[in-house]
CSV table of C-alpha atoms in Angstrom, one decimal:
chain,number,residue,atom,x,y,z
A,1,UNK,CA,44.1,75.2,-7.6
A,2,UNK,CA,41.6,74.5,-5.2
A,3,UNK,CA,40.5,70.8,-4.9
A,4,UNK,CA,36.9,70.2,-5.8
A,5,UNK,CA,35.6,69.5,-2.5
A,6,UNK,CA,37.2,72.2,-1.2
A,7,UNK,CA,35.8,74.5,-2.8
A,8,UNK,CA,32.0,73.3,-2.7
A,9,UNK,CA,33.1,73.2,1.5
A,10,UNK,CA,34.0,77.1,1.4
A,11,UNK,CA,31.3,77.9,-1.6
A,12,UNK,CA,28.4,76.3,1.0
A,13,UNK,CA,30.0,77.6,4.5
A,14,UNK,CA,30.0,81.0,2.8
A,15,UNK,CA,26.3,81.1,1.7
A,16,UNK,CA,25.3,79.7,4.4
A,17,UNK,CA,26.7,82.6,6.4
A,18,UNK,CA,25.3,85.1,4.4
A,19,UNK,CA,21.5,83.8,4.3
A,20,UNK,CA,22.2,83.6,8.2
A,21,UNK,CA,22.9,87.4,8.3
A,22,UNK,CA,20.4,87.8,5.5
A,23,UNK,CA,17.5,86.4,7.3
A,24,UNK,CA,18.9,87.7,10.4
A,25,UNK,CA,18.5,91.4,9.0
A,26,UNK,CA,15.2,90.8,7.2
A,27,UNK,CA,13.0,88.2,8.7
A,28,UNK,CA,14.2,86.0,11.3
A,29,UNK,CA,15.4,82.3,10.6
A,30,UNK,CA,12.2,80.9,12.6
A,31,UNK,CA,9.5,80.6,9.2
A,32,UNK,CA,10.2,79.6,5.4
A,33,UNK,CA,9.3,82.2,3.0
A,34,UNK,CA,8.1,80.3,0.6
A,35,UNK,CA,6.0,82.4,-2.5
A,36,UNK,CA,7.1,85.6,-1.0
A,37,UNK,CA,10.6,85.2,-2.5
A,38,UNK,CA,9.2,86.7,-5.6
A,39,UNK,CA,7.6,89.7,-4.2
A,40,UNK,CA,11.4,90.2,-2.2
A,41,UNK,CA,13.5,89.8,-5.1
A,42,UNK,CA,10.8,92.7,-7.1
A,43,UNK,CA,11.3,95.2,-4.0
A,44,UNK,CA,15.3,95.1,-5.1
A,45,UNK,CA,15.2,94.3,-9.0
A,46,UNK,CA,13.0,94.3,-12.0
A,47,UNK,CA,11.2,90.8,-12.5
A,48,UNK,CA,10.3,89.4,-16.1
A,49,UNK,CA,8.9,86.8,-16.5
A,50,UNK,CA,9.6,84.3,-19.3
A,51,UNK,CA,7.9,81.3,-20.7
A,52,UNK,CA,10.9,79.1,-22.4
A,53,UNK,CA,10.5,75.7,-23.0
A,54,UNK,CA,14.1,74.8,-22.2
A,55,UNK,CA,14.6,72.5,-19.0
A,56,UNK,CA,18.3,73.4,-18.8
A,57,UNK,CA,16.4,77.5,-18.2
A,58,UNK,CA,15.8,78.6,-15.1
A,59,UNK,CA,16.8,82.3,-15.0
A,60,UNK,CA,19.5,84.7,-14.6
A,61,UNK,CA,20.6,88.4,-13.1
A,62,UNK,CA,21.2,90.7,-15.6
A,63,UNK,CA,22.6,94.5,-14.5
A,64,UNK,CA,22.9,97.9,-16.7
A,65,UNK,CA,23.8,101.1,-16.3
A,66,UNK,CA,22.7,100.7,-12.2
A,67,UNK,CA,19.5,99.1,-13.1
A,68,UNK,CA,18.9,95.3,-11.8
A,69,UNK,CA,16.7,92.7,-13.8
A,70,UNK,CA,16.3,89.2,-13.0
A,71,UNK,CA,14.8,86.8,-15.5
A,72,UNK,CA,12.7,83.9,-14.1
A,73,UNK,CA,11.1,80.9,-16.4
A,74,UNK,CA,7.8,80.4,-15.5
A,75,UNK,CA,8.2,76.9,-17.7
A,76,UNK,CA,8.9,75.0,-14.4
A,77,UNK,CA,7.1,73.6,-11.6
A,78,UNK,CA,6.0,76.6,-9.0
A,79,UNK,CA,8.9,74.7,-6.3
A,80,UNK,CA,11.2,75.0,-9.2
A,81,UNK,CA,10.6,78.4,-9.8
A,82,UNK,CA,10.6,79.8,-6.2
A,83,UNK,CA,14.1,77.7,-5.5
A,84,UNK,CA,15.6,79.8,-8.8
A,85,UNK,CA,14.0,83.2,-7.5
A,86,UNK,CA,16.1,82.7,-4.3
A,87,UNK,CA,19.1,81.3,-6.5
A,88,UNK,CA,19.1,84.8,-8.5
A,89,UNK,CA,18.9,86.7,-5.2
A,90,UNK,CA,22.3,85.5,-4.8
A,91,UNK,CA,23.6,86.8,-7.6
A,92,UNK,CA,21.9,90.3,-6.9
A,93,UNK,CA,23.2,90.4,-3.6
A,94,UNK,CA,26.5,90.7,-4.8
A,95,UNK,CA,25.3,93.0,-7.4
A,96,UNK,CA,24.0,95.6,-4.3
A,97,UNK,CA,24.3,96.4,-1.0
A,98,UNK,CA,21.6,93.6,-0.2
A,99,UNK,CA,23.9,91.6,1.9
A,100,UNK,CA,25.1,94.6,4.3
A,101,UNK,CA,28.2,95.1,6.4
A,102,UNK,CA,29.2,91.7,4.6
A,103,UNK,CA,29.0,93.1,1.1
A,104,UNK,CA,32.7,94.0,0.5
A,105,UNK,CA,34.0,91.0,2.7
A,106,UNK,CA,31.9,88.5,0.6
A,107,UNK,CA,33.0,90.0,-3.1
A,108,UNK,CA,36.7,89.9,-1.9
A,109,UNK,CA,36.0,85.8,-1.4
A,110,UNK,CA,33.4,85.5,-3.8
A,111,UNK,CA,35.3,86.9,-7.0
A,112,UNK,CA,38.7,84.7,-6.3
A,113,UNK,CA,39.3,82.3,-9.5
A,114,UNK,CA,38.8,79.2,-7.6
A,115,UNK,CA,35.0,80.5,-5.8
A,116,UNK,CA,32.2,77.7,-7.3
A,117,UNK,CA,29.7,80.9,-7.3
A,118,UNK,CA,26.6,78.3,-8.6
A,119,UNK,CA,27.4,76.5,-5.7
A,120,UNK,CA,27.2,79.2,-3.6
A,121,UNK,CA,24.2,80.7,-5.1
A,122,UNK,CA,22.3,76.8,-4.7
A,123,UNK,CA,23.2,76.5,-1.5
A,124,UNK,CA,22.3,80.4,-0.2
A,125,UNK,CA,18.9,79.1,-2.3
A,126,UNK,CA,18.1,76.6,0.1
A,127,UNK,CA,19.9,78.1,3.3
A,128,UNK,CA,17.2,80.9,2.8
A,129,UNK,CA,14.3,79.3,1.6
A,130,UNK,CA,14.9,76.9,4.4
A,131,UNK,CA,16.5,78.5,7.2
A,132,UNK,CA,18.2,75.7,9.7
A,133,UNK,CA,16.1,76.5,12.5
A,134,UNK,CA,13.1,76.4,10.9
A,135,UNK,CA,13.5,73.2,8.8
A,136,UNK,CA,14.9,71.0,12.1
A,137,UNK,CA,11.9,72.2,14.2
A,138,UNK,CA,9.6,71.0,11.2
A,139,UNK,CA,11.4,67.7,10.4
A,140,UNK,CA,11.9,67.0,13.9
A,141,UNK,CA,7.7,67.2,14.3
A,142,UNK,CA,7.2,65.0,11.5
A,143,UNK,CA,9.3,62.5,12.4
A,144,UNK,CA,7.8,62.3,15.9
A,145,UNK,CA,11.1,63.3,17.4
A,146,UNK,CA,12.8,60.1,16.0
A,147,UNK,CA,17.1,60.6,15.8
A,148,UNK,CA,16.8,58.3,13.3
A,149,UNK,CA,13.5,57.5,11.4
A,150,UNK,CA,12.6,54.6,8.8
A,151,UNK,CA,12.7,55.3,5.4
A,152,UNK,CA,8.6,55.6,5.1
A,153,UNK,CA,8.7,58.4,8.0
A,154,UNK,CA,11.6,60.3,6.6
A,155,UNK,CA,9.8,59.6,3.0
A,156,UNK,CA,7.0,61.0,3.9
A,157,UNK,CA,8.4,64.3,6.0
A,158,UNK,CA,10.6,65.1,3.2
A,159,UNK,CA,7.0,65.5,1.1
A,160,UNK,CA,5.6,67.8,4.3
A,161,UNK,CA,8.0,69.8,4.2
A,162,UNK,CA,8.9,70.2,0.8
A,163,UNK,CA,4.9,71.4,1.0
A,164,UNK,CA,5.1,74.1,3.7
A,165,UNK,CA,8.3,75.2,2.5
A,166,UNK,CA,7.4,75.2,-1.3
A,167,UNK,CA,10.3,73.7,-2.5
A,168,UNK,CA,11.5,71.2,-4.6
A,169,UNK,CA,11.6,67.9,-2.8
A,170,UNK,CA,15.1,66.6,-4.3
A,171,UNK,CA,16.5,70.3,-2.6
A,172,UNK,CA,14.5,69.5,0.4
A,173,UNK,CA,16.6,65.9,0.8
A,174,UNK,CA,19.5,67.4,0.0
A,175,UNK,CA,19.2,70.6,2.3
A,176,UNK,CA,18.2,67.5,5.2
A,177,UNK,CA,21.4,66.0,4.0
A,178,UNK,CA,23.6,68.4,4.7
A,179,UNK,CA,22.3,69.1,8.4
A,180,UNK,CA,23.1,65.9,9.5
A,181,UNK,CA,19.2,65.1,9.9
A,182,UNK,CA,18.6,62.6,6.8
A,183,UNK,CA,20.8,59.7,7.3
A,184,UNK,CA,18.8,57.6,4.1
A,185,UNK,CA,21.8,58.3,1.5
A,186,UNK,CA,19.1,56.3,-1.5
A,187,UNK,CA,16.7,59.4,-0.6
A,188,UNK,CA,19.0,62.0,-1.1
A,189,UNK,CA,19.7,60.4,-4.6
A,190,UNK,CA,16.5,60.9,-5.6
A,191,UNK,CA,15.3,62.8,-8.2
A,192,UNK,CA,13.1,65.5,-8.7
A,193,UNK,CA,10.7,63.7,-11.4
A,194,UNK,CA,11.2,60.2,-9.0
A,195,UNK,CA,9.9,62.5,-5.8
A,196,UNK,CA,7.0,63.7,-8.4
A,197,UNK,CA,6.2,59.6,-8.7
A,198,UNK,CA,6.3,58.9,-5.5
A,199,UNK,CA,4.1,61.3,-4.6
A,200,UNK,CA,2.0,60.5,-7.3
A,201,UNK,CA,1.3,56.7,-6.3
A,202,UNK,CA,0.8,58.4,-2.2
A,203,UNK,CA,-2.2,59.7,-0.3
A,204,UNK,CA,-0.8,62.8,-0.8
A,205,UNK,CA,-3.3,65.1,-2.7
A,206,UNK,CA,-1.4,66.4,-6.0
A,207,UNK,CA,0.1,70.1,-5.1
A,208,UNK,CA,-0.2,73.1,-7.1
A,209,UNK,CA,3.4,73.6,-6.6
A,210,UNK,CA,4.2,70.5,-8.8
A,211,UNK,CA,2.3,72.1,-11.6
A,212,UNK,CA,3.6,74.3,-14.3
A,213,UNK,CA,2.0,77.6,-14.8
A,214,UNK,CA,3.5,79.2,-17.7
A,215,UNK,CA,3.3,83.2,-18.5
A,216,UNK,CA,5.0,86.8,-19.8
A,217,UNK,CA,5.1,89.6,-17.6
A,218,UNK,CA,7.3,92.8,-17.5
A,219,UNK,CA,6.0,95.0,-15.3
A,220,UNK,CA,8.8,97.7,-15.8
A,221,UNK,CA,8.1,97.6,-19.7
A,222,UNK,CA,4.8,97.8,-19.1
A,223,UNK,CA,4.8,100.8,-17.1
A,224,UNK,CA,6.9,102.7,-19.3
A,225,UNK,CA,4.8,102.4,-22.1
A,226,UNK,CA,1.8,102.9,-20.2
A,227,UNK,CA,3.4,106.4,-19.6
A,228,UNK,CA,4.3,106.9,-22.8
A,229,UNK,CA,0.3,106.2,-23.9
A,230,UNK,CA,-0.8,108.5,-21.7
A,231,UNK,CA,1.6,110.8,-22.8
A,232,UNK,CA,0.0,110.2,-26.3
A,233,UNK,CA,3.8,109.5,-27.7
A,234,UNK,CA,2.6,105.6,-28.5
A,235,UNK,CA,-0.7,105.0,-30.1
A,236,UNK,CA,-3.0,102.1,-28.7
A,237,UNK,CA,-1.7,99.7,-31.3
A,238,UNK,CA,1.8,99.9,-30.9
A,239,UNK,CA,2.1,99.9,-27.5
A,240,UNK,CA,-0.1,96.2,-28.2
A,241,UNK,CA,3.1,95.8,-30.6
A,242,UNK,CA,5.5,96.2,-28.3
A,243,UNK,CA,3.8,94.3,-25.5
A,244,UNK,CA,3.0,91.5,-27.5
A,245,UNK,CA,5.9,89.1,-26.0
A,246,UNK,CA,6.9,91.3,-22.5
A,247,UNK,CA,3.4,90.9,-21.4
A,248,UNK,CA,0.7,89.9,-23.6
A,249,UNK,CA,-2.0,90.1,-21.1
A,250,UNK,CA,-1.8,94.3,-21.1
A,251,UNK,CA,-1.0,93.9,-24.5
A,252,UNK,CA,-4.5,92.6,-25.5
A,253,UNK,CA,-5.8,95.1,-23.0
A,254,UNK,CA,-4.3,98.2,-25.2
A,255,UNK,CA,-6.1,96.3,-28.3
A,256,UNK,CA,-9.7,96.1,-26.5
A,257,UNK,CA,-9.1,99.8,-26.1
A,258,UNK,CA,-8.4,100.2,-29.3
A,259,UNK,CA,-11.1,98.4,-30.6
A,260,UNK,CA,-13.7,99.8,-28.5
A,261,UNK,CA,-12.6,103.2,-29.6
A,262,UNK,CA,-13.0,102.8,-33.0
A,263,UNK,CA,-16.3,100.8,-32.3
A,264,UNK,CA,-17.5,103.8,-30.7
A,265,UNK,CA,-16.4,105.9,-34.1
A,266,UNK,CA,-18.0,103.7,-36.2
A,267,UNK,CA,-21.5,103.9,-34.1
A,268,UNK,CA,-20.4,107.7,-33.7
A,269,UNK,CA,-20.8,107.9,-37.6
């Protein structure tokens, strides 16, 4: 049995080495990605989007039959919810060919008994949403260049680049941490709701990205029973029915139609 540290040690050095090639292969390790980790993860799975008010929530991967669906809970703060988009990228990757030449190589580690695969998937989360030389050319340019800043400095560049990163600021100390570039041990123990204070009682303007904006969407549903309305094999009010939870915006769109149908009838009579 693999001792604990052990195997966060091997779970981290192997994410990190696949978001490396990741990036590498797909954008380059020199900008963050920020919101676009959503529109990435819907070019390789299906996206539905929950509202669950359950803290302990975040997501998951789900595959059938060939066909990939990832789940994200939009009953978090936007950081939150980007950092668990990449987090089920992770799981998708080993899922599909995402990860390349490395696919095979990475399940053969990956699936051993004694593999921390949360671990793994946190840390590829933050390894891609903050690629390393990205993140030490930004801290180093808010800290002025300082090797070794004062708390209010490092404070305050953890908040900048939680910002242009779009991340959550207790990942953002944490991924610091681990590069050898935050040396303040108290700021790593931070919290995500202490950050939240902090930032609160700051000049800092408050950021939409702290703010929760909660909705249903299911794109893929919704398409097929678009197609199956226009194939007139669901009438106006069923496909509402079935819509009425997977995405209630489209859903109240099929009932307008219907409505204004039968307004028309009425006026037509």
């Amino acid at each position: 049995m693999m001792h604990n540290s052990s195997a966060i040690a091997l779970a981290e050095s192997v994410a990190e080495n696949i978001a490396s090639t990741f990036l590498t292969n797909y954008f380059g390790s020199d900008i963050f990605i920020g919101a676009d980790i959503e529109r990435i993860l819907a070019e390789q799975a299906n996206i539905i989007y929950q509202d669950v008010a359950d803290p302990k929530y975040s997501g998951a991967a789900v595959s059938y039959k060939g066909t990939h669906f990832i789940a994200l809970n939009t009953h978090q703060t936007l950081r939150a919810r980007y950092y668990s988009a990449a987090h089920e990228l992770w799981h998708l990757g080993l899922d599909t060919n995402l990860f390349g030449d490395n696919h095979n190589k990475t399940l053969k580690i990956t699936t051993t008994p004694d593999f921390d695969t949360e671990r793994a998937a946190d840390h590829f989360a933050a390894a891609v949403m903050m690629p390393k030389d990205a993140i030490i050319r930004t801290w180093y340019k808010y800290v002025h260049n300082y090797s070794k800043p004062n708390r209010q400095l490092a404070q305050t560049a953890i908040i900048r680049v939680a910002n242009v990163s779009s991340m959550p600021y207790e990942a953002v100390a944490r991924r610091l941490s681990e590069l050898d570039l935050l040396l303040s041990t108290s700021l790593v123990r931070l919290t995500e709701d202490e950050w939240q204070a902090i930032v609160s009682a700051s000049s800092f303007p408050p950021s939409p990205l702290d703010q929760v904006v909660p909705f249903k969407k299911f794109s893929h549903y919704s398409t097929v029973v678009n197609q199956l309305v226009d194939h007139q094999q669901l009438s106006l009010l069923e496909a509402a029915q079935l819509l009425t939870y997977a995405d209630p915006t489209v859903a109240k769109n099929f009932l307008e139609r219907r409505q204004a149908l039968v307004d028309k009838l009425e006026a037509d009579d």
